[in-house]
Short mmCIF file of C-alpha atoms in Angstrom, two decimals:
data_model
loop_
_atom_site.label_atom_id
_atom_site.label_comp_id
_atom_site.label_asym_id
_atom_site.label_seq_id
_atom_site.Cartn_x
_atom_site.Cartn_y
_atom_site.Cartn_z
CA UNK Z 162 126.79 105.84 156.00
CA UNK Z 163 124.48 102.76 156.28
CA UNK Z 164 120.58 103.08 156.22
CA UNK Z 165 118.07 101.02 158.06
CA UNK Z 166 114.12 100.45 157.54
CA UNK Z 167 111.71 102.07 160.04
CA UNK Z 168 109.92 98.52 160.00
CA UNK Z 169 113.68 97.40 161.41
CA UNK Z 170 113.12 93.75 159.66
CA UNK Z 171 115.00 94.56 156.08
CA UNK Z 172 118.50 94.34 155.82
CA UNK Z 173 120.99 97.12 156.15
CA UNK Z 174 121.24 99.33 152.77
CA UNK Z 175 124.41 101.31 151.83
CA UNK Z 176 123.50 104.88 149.92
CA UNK Z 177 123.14 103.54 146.60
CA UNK Z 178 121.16 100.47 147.44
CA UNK Z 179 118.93 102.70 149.17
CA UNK Z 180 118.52 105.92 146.47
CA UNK Z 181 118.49 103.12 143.58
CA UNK Z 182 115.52 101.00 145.34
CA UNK Z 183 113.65 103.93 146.77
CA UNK Z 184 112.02 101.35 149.54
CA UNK Z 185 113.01 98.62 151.74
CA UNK Z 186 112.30 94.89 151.28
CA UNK Z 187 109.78 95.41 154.20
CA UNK Z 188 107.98 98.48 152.71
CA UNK Z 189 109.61 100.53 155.71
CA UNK Z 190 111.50 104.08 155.20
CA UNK Z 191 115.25 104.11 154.79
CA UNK Z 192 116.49 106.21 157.50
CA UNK Z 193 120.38 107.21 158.18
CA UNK Z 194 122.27 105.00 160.77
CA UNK Z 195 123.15 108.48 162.33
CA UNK Z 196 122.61 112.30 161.84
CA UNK Z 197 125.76 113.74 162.00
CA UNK Z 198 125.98 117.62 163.72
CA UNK Z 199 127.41 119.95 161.93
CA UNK Z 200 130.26 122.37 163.80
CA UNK Z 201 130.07 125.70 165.67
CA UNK Z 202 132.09 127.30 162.71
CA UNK Z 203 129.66 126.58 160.18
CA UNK Z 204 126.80 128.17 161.60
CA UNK Z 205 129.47 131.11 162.55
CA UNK Z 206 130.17 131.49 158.95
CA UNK Z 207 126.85 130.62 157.04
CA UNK Z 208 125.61 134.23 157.04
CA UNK Z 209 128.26 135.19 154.55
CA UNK Z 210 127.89 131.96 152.73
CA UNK Z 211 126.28 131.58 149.37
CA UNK Z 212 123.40 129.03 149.10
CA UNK Z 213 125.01 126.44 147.02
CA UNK Z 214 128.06 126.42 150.11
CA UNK Z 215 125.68 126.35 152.58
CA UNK Z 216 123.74 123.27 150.98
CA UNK Z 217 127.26 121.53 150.05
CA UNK Z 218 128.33 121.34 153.56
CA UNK Z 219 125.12 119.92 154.48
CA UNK Z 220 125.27 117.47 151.43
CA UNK Z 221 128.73 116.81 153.02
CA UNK Z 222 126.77 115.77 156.22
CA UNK Z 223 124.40 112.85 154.74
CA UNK Z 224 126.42 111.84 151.35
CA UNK Z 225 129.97 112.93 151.98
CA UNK Z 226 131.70 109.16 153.04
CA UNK Z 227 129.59 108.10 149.82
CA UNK Z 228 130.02 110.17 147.27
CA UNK Z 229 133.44 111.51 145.92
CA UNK Z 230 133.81 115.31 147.63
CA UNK Z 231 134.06 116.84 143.89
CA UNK Z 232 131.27 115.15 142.32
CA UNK Z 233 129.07 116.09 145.60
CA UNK Z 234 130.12 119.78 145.11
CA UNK Z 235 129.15 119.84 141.15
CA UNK Z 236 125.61 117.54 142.37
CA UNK Z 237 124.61 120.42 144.76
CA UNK Z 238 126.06 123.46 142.46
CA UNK Z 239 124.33 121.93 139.73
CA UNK Z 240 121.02 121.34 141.43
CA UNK Z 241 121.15 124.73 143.20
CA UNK Z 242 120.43 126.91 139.96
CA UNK Z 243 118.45 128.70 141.21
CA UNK Z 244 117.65 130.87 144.52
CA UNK Z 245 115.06 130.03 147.42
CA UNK Z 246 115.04 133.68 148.64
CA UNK Z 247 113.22 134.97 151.98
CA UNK Z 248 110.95 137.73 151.86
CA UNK Z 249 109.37 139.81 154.36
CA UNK Z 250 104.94 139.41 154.25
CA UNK Z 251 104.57 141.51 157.58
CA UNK Z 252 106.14 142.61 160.82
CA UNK Z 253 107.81 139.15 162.31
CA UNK Z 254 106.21 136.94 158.93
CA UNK Z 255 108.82 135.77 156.06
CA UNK Z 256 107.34 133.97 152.79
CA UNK Z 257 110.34 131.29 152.44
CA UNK Z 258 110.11 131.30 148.49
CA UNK Z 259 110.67 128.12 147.05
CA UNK Z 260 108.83 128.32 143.91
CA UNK Z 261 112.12 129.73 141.57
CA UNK Z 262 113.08 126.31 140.29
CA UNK Z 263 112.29 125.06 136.64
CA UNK Z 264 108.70 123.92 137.44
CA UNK Z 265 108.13 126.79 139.74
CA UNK Z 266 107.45 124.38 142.89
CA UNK Z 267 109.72 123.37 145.88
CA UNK Z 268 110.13 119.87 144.96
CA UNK Z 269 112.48 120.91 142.34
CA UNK Z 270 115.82 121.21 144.72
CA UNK Z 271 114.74 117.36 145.83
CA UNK Z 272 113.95 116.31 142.46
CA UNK Z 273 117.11 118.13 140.53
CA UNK Z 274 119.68 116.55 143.47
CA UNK Z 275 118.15 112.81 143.18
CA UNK Z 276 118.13 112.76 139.45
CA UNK Z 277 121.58 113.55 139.52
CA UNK Z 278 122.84 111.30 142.34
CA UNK Z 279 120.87 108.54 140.60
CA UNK Z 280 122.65 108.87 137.61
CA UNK Z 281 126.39 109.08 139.62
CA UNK Z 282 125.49 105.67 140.60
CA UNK Z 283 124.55 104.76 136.59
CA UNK Z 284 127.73 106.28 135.65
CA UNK Z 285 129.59 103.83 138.31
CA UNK Z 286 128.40 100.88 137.42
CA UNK Z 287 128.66 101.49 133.85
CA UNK Z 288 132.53 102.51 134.39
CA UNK Z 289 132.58 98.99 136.00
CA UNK Z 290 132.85 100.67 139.82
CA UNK Z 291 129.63 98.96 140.91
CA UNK Z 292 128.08 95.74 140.30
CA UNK Z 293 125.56 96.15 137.61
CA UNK Z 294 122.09 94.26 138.03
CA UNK Z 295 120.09 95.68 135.05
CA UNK Z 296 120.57 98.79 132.35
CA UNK Z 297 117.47 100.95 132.58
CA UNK Z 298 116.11 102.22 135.89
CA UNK Z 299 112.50 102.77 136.11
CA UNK Z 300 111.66 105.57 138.42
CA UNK Z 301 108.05 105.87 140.02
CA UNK Z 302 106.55 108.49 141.13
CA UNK Z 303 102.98 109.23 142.63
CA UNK Z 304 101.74 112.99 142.48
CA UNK Z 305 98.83 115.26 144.54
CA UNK Z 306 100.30 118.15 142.22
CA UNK Z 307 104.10 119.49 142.28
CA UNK Z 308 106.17 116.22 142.69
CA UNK Z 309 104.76 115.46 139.48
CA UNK Z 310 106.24 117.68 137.17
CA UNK Z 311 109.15 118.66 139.18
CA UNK Z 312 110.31 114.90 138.69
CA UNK Z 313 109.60 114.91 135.49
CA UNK Z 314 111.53 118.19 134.31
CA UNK Z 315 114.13 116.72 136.64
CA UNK Z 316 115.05 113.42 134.88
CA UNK Z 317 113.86 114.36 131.61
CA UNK Z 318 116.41 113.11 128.62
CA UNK Z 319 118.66 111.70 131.45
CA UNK Z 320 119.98 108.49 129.59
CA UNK Z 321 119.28 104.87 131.36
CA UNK Z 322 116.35 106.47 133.39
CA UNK Z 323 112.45 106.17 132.37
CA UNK Z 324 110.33 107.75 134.66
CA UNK Z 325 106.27 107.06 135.46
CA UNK Z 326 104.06 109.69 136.61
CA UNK Z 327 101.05 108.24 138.77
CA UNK Z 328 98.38 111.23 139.36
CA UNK Z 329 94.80 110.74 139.98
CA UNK Z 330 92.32 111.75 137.54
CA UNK Z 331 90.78 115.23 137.81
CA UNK Z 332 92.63 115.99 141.02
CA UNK Z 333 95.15 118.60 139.73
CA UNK Z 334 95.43 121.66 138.45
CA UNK Z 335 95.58 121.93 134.65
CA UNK Z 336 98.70 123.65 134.74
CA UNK Z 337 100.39 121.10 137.14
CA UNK Z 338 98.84 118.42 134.51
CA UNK Z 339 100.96 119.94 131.56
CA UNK Z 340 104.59 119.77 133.35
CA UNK Z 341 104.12 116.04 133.03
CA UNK Z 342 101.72 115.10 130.28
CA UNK Z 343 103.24 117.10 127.63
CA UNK Z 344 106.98 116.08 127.87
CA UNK Z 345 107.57 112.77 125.85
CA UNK Z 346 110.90 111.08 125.71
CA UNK Z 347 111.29 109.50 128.83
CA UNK Z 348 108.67 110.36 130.95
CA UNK Z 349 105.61 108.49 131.02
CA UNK Z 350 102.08 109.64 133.00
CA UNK Z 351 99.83 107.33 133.84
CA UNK Z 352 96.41 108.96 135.43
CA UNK Z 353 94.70 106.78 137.68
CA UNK Z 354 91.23 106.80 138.56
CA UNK Z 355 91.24 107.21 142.11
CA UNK Z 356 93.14 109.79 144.28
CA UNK Z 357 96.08 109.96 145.39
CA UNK Z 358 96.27 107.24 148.00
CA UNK Z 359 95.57 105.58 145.43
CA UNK Z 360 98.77 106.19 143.31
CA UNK Z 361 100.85 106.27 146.32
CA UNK Z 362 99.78 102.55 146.67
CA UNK Z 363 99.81 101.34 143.19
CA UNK Z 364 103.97 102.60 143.59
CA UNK Z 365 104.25 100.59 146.65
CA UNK Z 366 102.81 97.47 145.55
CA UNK Z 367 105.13 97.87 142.60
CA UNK Z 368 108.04 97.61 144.91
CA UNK Z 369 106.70 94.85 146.48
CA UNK Z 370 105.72 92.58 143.76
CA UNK Z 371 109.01 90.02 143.14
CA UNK Z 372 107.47 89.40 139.80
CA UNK Z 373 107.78 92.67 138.92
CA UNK Z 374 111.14 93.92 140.29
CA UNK Z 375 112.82 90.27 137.97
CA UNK Z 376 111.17 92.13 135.15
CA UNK Z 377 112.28 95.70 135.59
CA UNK Z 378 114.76 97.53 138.10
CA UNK Z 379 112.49 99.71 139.72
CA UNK Z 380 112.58 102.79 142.63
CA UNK Z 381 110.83 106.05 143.54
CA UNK Z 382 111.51 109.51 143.26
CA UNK Z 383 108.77 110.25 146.38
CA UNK Z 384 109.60 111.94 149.35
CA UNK Z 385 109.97 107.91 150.11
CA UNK Z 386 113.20 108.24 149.08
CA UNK Z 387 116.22 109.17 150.74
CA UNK Z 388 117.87 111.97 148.13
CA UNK Z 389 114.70 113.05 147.41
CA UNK Z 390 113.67 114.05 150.97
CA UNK Z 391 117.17 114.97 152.62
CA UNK Z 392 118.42 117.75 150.45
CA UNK Z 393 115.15 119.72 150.50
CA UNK Z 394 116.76 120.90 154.19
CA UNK Z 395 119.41 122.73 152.15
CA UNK Z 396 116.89 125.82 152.15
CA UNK Z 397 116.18 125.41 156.17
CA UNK Z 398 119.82 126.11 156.24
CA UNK Z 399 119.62 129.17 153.78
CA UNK Z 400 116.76 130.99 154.75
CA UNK Z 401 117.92 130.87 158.77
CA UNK Z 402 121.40 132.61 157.17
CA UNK Z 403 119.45 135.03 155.26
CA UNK Z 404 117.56 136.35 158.61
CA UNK Z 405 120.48 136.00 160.72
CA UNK Z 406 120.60 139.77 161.06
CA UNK Z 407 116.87 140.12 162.37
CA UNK Z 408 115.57 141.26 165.60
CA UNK Z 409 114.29 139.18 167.46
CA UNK Z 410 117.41 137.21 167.24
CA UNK Z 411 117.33 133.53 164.80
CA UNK Z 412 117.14 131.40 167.56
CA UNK Z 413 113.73 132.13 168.04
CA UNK Z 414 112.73 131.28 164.39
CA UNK Z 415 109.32 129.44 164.08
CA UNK Z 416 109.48 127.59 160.82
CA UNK Z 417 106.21 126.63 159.58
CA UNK Z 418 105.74 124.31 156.68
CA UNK Z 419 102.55 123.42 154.83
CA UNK Z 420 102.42 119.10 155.03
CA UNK Z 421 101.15 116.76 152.78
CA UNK Z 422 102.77 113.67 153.07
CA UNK Z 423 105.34 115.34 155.37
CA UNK Z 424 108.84 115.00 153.58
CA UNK Z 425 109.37 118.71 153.15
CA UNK Z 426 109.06 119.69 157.17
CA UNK Z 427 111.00 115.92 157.88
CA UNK Z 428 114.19 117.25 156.06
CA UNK Z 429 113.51 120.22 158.30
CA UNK Z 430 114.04 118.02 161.22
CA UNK Z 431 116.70 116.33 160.64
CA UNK Z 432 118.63 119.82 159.72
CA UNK Z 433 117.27 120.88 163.12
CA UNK Z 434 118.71 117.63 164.27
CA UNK Z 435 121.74 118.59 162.95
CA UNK Z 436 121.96 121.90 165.02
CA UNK Z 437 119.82 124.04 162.67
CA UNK Z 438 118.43 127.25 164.87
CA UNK Z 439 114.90 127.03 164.79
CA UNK Z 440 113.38 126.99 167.94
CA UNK Z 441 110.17 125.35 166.89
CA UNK Z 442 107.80 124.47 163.97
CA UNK Z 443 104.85 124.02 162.65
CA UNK Z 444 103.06 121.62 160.28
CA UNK Z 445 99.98 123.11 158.46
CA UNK Z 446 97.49 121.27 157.15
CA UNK Z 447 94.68 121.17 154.59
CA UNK Z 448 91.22 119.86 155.74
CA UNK Z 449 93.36 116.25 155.83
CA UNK Z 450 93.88 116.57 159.01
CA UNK Z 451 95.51 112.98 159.99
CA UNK Z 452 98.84 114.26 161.70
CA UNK Z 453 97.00 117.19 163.24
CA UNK Z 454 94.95 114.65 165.56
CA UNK Z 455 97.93 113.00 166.45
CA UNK Z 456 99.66 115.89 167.91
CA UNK Z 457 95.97 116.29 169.95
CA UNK Z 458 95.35 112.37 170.79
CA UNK Z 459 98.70 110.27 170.66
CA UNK Z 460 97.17 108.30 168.17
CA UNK Z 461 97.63 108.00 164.37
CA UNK Z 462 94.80 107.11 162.69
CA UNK Z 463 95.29 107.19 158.75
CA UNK Z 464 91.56 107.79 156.86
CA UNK Z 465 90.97 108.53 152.82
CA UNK Z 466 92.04 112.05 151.96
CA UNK Z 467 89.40 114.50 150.98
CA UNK Z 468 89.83 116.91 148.19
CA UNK Z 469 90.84 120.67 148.81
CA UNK Z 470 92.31 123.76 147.34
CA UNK Z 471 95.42 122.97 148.39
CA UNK Z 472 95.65 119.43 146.00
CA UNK Z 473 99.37 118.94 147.14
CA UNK Z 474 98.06 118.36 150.40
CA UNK Z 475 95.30 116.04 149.63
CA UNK Z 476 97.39 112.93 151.93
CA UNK Z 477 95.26 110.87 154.30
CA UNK Z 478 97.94 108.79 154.70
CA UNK Z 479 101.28 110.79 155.04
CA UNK Z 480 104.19 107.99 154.28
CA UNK Z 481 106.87 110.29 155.93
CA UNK Z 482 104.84 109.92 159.77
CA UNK Z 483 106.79 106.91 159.92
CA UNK Z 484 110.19 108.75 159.60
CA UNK Z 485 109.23 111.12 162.31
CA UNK Z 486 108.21 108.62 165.00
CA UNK Z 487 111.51 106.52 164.49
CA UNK Z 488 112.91 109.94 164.52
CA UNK Z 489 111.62 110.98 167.72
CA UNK Z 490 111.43 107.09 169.54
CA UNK Z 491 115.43 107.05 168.91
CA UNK Z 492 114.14 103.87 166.53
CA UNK Z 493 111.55 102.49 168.31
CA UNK Z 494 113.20 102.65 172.37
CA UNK Z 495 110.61 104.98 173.62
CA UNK Z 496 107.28 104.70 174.16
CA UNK Z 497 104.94 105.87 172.00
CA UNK Z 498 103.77 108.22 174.66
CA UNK Z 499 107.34 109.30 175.33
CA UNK Z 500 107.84 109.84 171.38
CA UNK Z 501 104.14 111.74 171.69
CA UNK Z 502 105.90 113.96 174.02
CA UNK Z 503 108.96 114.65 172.02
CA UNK Z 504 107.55 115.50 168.90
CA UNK Z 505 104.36 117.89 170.77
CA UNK Z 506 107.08 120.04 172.55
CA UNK Z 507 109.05 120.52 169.21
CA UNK Z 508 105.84 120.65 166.62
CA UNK Z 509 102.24 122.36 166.39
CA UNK Z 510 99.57 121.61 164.12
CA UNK Z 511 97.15 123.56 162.44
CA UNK Z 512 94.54 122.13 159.98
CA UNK Z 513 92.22 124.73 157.77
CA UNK Z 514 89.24 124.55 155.73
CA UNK Z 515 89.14 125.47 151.79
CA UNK Z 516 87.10 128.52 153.12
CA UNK Z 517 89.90 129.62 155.79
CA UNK Z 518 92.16 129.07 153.05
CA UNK Z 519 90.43 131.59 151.00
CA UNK Z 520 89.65 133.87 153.66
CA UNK Z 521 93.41 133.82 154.45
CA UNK Z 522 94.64 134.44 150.71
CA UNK Z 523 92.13 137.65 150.23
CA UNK Z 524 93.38 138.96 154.11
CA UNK Z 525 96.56 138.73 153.06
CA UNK Z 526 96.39 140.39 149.76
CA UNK Z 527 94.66 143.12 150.83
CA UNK Z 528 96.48 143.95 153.79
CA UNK Z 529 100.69 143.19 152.53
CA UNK Z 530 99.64 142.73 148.19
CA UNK Z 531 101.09 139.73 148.72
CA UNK Z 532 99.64 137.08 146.56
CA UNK Z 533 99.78 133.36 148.46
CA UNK Z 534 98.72 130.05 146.72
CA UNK Z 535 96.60 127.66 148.97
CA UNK Z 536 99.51 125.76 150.11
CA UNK Z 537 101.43 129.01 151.35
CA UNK Z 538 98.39 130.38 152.25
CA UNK Z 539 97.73 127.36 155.83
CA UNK Z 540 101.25 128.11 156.68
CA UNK Z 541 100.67 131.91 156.53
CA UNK Z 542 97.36 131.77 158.72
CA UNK Z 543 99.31 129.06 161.09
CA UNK Z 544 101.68 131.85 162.16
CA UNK Z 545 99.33 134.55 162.54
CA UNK Z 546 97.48 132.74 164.78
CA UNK Z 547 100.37 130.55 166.75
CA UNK Z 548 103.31 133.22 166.95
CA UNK Z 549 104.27 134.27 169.99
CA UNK Z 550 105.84 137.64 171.14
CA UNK Z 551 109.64 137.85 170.70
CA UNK Z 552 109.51 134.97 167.45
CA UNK Z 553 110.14 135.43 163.94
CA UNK Z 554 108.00 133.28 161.97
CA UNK Z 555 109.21 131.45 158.17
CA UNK Z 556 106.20 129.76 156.43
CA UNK Z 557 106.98 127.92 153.28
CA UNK Z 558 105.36 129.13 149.97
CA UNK Z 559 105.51 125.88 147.87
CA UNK Z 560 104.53 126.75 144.64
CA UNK Z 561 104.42 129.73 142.54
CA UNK Z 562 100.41 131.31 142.54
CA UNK Z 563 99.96 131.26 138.66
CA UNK Z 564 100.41 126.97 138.92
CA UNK Z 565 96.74 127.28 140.90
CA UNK Z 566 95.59 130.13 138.54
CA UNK Z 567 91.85 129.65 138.14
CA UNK Z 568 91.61 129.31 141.87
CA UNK Z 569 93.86 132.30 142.62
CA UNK Z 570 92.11 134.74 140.26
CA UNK Z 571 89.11 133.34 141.40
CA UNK Z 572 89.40 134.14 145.13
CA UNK Z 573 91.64 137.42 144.92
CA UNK Z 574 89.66 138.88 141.45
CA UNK Z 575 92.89 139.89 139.53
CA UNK Z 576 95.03 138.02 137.03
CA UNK Z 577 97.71 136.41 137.79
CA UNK Z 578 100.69 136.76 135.67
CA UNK Z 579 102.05 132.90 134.06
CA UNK Z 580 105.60 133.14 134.24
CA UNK Z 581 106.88 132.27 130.60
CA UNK Z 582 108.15 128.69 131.80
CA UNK Z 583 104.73 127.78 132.54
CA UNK Z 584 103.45 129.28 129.46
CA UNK Z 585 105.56 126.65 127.29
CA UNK Z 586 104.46 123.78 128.94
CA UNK Z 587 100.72 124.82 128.09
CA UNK Z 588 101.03 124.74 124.62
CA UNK Z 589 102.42 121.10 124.42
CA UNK Z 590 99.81 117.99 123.49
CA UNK Z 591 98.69 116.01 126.76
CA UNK Z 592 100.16 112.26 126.81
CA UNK Z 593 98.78 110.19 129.11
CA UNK Z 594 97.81 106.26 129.61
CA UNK Z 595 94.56 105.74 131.31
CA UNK Z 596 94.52 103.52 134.41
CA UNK Z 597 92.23 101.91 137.01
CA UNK Z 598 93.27 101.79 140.73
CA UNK Z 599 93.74 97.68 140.51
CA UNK Z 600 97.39 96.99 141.05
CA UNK Z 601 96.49 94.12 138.77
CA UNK Z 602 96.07 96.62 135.99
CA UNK Z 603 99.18 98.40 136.87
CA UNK Z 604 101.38 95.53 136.93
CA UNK Z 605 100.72 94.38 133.55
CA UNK Z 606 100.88 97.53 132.15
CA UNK Z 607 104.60 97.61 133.46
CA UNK Z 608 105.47 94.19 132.48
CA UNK Z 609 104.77 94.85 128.51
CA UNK Z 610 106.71 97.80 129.03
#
C-alpha cells in the first residue's frame, strides 16, 4: 500500500515512511492510495466473531501487504486487551463504550496499535531489514485531554522511543493531567501556555523545521497519523456485530460520534468505505462549532477554539477536515460543491452549549441512571434529537465519567466512583517543563534535548 499527501505536492510514502514521519514534507495528511472492501463473507460471519478477529481482518485491509500476517495478528491481539462493549441507554440508543482501555479513554486502541507498529519498524531496521537513518524516535504529541495520556501509557518503557506531551496550561482536567505528568522514563510533558491550537501547531512546525528533523528523527502520535487514526475503526466494526441481532435491522444504524479534531468519526468512514453497515452518521460538537457550519454553508472557515466542558473537543481547527474532503472529492476531482454534497447526504452536525451539555447529562441520569461524561453526553443529545423512526442510534462515550470528576459530580450531585487505575496515577508527583507558545522556544528546547 502506498500513501499520498492531501496537499498532493509530497512524494509518495510507503507504510513505514508514513507511521515513522507522522506528516508529509508538505504538511498534508497521509492518506491510503486505495480503501480496499472487505468481502460479503466477512460481514456474514462477524456476528460470531470475537473483537480482536473482527479488528485483524480489518488490520488485514490497511496493513496486511506491509506487515508480516503473524506479527499483524499478535499487533491487533495485543492492542485489543481489552473490550469496547455496546450497551443499551434507551429504546433505539446504544452507549458504544470505549472507555475500558488502560487510561480509561478511546484513544487507547489507536495509541496501543501505533506504539506497537512503530516499534515493528524499530525492530526491522535494527535486524538490518530496513535502512536505518537515526536510533531514537521522538514521538510528538499535542493533547485537548485523552490523547495525552493514552499515548503516554501507550509507549511508556518502549525502548528507542521518547515521547513529548504538548497540553495547554489549565485546559484539562486534573485527572487527565496525571496520566502524563506523573510517568517519568520516557515520556516527557511539556505544558504550553496557550490552548490547544496552540500545541497542535508547535508539533507541526516541528515537522517542518529541516533544522530540527537533522537534529532528531521526529513524528506524531496525533490522529495526524496514519496507525493512529485507522485502527480506531476496529470498534465501528465490533459494535455493528454486537447489534446485529436488533430490530430495526443494522443497516439502519446511525452512528454518532462526538468530534474534536475529527480522527475518531474519519476511521469511521473509511470502515464505512469499506462496506461497514451504517446507514448514516453524525458528528457532535462542543460549542467549537467549525465543521458544523460547513455542513450548513459549504465553507470551512477555521477560528480559535473556545473552552468547554467537553476539553477533548476544544478544536477550532480540526486537522482531520482535510482527510474527509480528499475523502469525499475522490482527491481533489470534484468540486467543492459536489464534495459539499457528498459528505451532507452521508453526515449531520450538531453543535451544543456547556449548558445543553449539562442539561443533557442530568436528563439522562435521571431518566436511564446512566451516567455520561460531556463528550458522550453531545453525541447522546445528537440522537435524541436527529433519530428517525425505524433507526438504531450508536453514540460514542469517549472517556470514562470519573476522568471529568469535579464536573460530573458537580452537574449530576453524586460521586462518582475512580476506577483504581485512575486512582494510581493520582498519587504520582507532576513532571512537567513549562513552555511559551513561540515555536522559537520549542525548538530549542528540543535541540538540547
Amino acid at each position: 500500500m502506498q500513501y499520498y499527501s492531501t496537499n498532493q505536492k509530497a512524494p509518495i510514502a510507503d507504510l513505514q515512511k508514513a507511521v515513522v514521519k507522522g506528516l508529509a514534507e508538505d504538511r498534508g495528511l497521509y492518506m491510503p492510495e486505495r480503501i480496499n472492501k472487505l468481502p460479503k463473507a466477512f460481514f456474514d460471519n462477524m456476528p460470531s466473531m470475537r473483537f480482536q478477529d473482527i479488528a485483524y481482518n480489518v488490520a488485514d485491509a490497511f496493513f496486511g501487504e506491509d506487515v508480516d500476517s503473524d506479527c499483524l495478528k499478535d499487533l491487533v491481539y495485543d492492542t485489543l486487551s481489552f473490550d469496547c462493549p455496546v450497551v443499551k441507554v434507551k429504546e433505539n440508543i446504544y452507549s458504544l463504550e470505549l472507555f475500558h482501555g488502560p487510561t480509561l479513554a478511546f484513544k487507547d486502541v489507536g495509541a496501543r496499535f501505533m506504539a506497537r507498529l512503530l516499534q515493528y519498524f524499530i525492530r526491522l531496521e535494527q535486524e538490518g531489514k530496513k535502512p536505518q537513518t537515526s536510533n531514537q524516535v521522538n514521538v510528538l504529541v499535542a493533547t485537548s485531554g485523552d490523547t495525552g495520556s493514552a499515548v503516554a501509557n501507550g509507549f511508556l518503557g518502549v525502548d528507542g522511543i521518547h515521547v513529548y506531551v504538548l497540553y495547554p496550561k489549565g485546559k484539562v482536567s486534573p485527572i487527565q493531567e496525571c496520566q502524563f505528568t506523573t510517568l517519568g522514563q520516557n515520556i516527557t510533558a511539556v505544558e504550553v501556555d496557550g490552548v490547544f491550537d496552540d500545541c497542535q501547531r508547535l508539533v507541526k512546525s516541528a515537522f517542518m523545521d529541516e533544522e530540527l528533523n537533522k537534529h532528531m528523527r521526529l513524528t506524531s502520535a496525533n490522529s495526524i497519523n496514519v496507525a493512529r487514526f485507522l485502527p480506531q475503526a476496529f470498534y465501528y466494526f465490533n459494535a455493528v456485530a454486537q447489534t446485529s441481532n436488533l430490530k430495526p435491522q443494522t443497516s439502519n444504524i446511525v452512528m454518532c460520534v462526538p468530534s474534536g479534531n475529527f480522527g475518531n468519526i474519519c476511521a469511521a468512514l473509511y470502515g464505512h468505505e469499506m462496506g461497514l453497515p451504517v446507514k448514516r452518521f453524525i458528528a457532535a460538537n462542543n460549542a467549537n462549532d467549525v465543521f458544523y457550519n460547513y455542513l450548513q454553508t459549504g465553507r470551512y472557515e477555521p477560528k480559535p477554539s473556545v473552552q468547554t466542558l467537553a476539553n477533548a473537543m476544544d478544536v477550532g481547527d480540526p486537522s482531520n477536515f482535510a482527510r474527509i474532503i480528499n475523502l469525499y472529492s475522490n482527491n481533489g476531482k470534484l468540486t467543492p460543491e459536489e464534495t459539499h454534497e457528498r459528505i451532507t447526504s452521508l453526515i449531520s452536525g450538531a453543535t451544543y452549549s456547556d449548558e445543553q451539555i449539562r442539561e443533557t447529562m442530568r436528563q439522562c441520569y435521571e431518566e436511564t441512571g446512566y451516567i455520561l461524561d460531556p463528550h458522550g453526553a453531545c453525541g447522546y443529545r445528537a440522537l435524541q434529537e436527529q433519530l428517525q423512526p425505524g433507526e438504531v442510534g450508536i453514540f460514542c462515550e469517549t472517556a470514562h465519567p470519573a476522568k471529568f470528576k469535579e464536573k460530573v459530580d458537580d452537574i449530576l450531585g453524586i460521586d462518582v466512583e475512580v476506577p483504581e487505575r485512575l486512582q494510581a496515577f493520582m498519587k504520582g508527583e507532576k513532571q512537567s517543563v513549562a513552555m511559551t507558545s513561540d515555536f522559537a522556544g520549542f525548538k530549542a528546547f528540543l535541540m538540547e534535548q
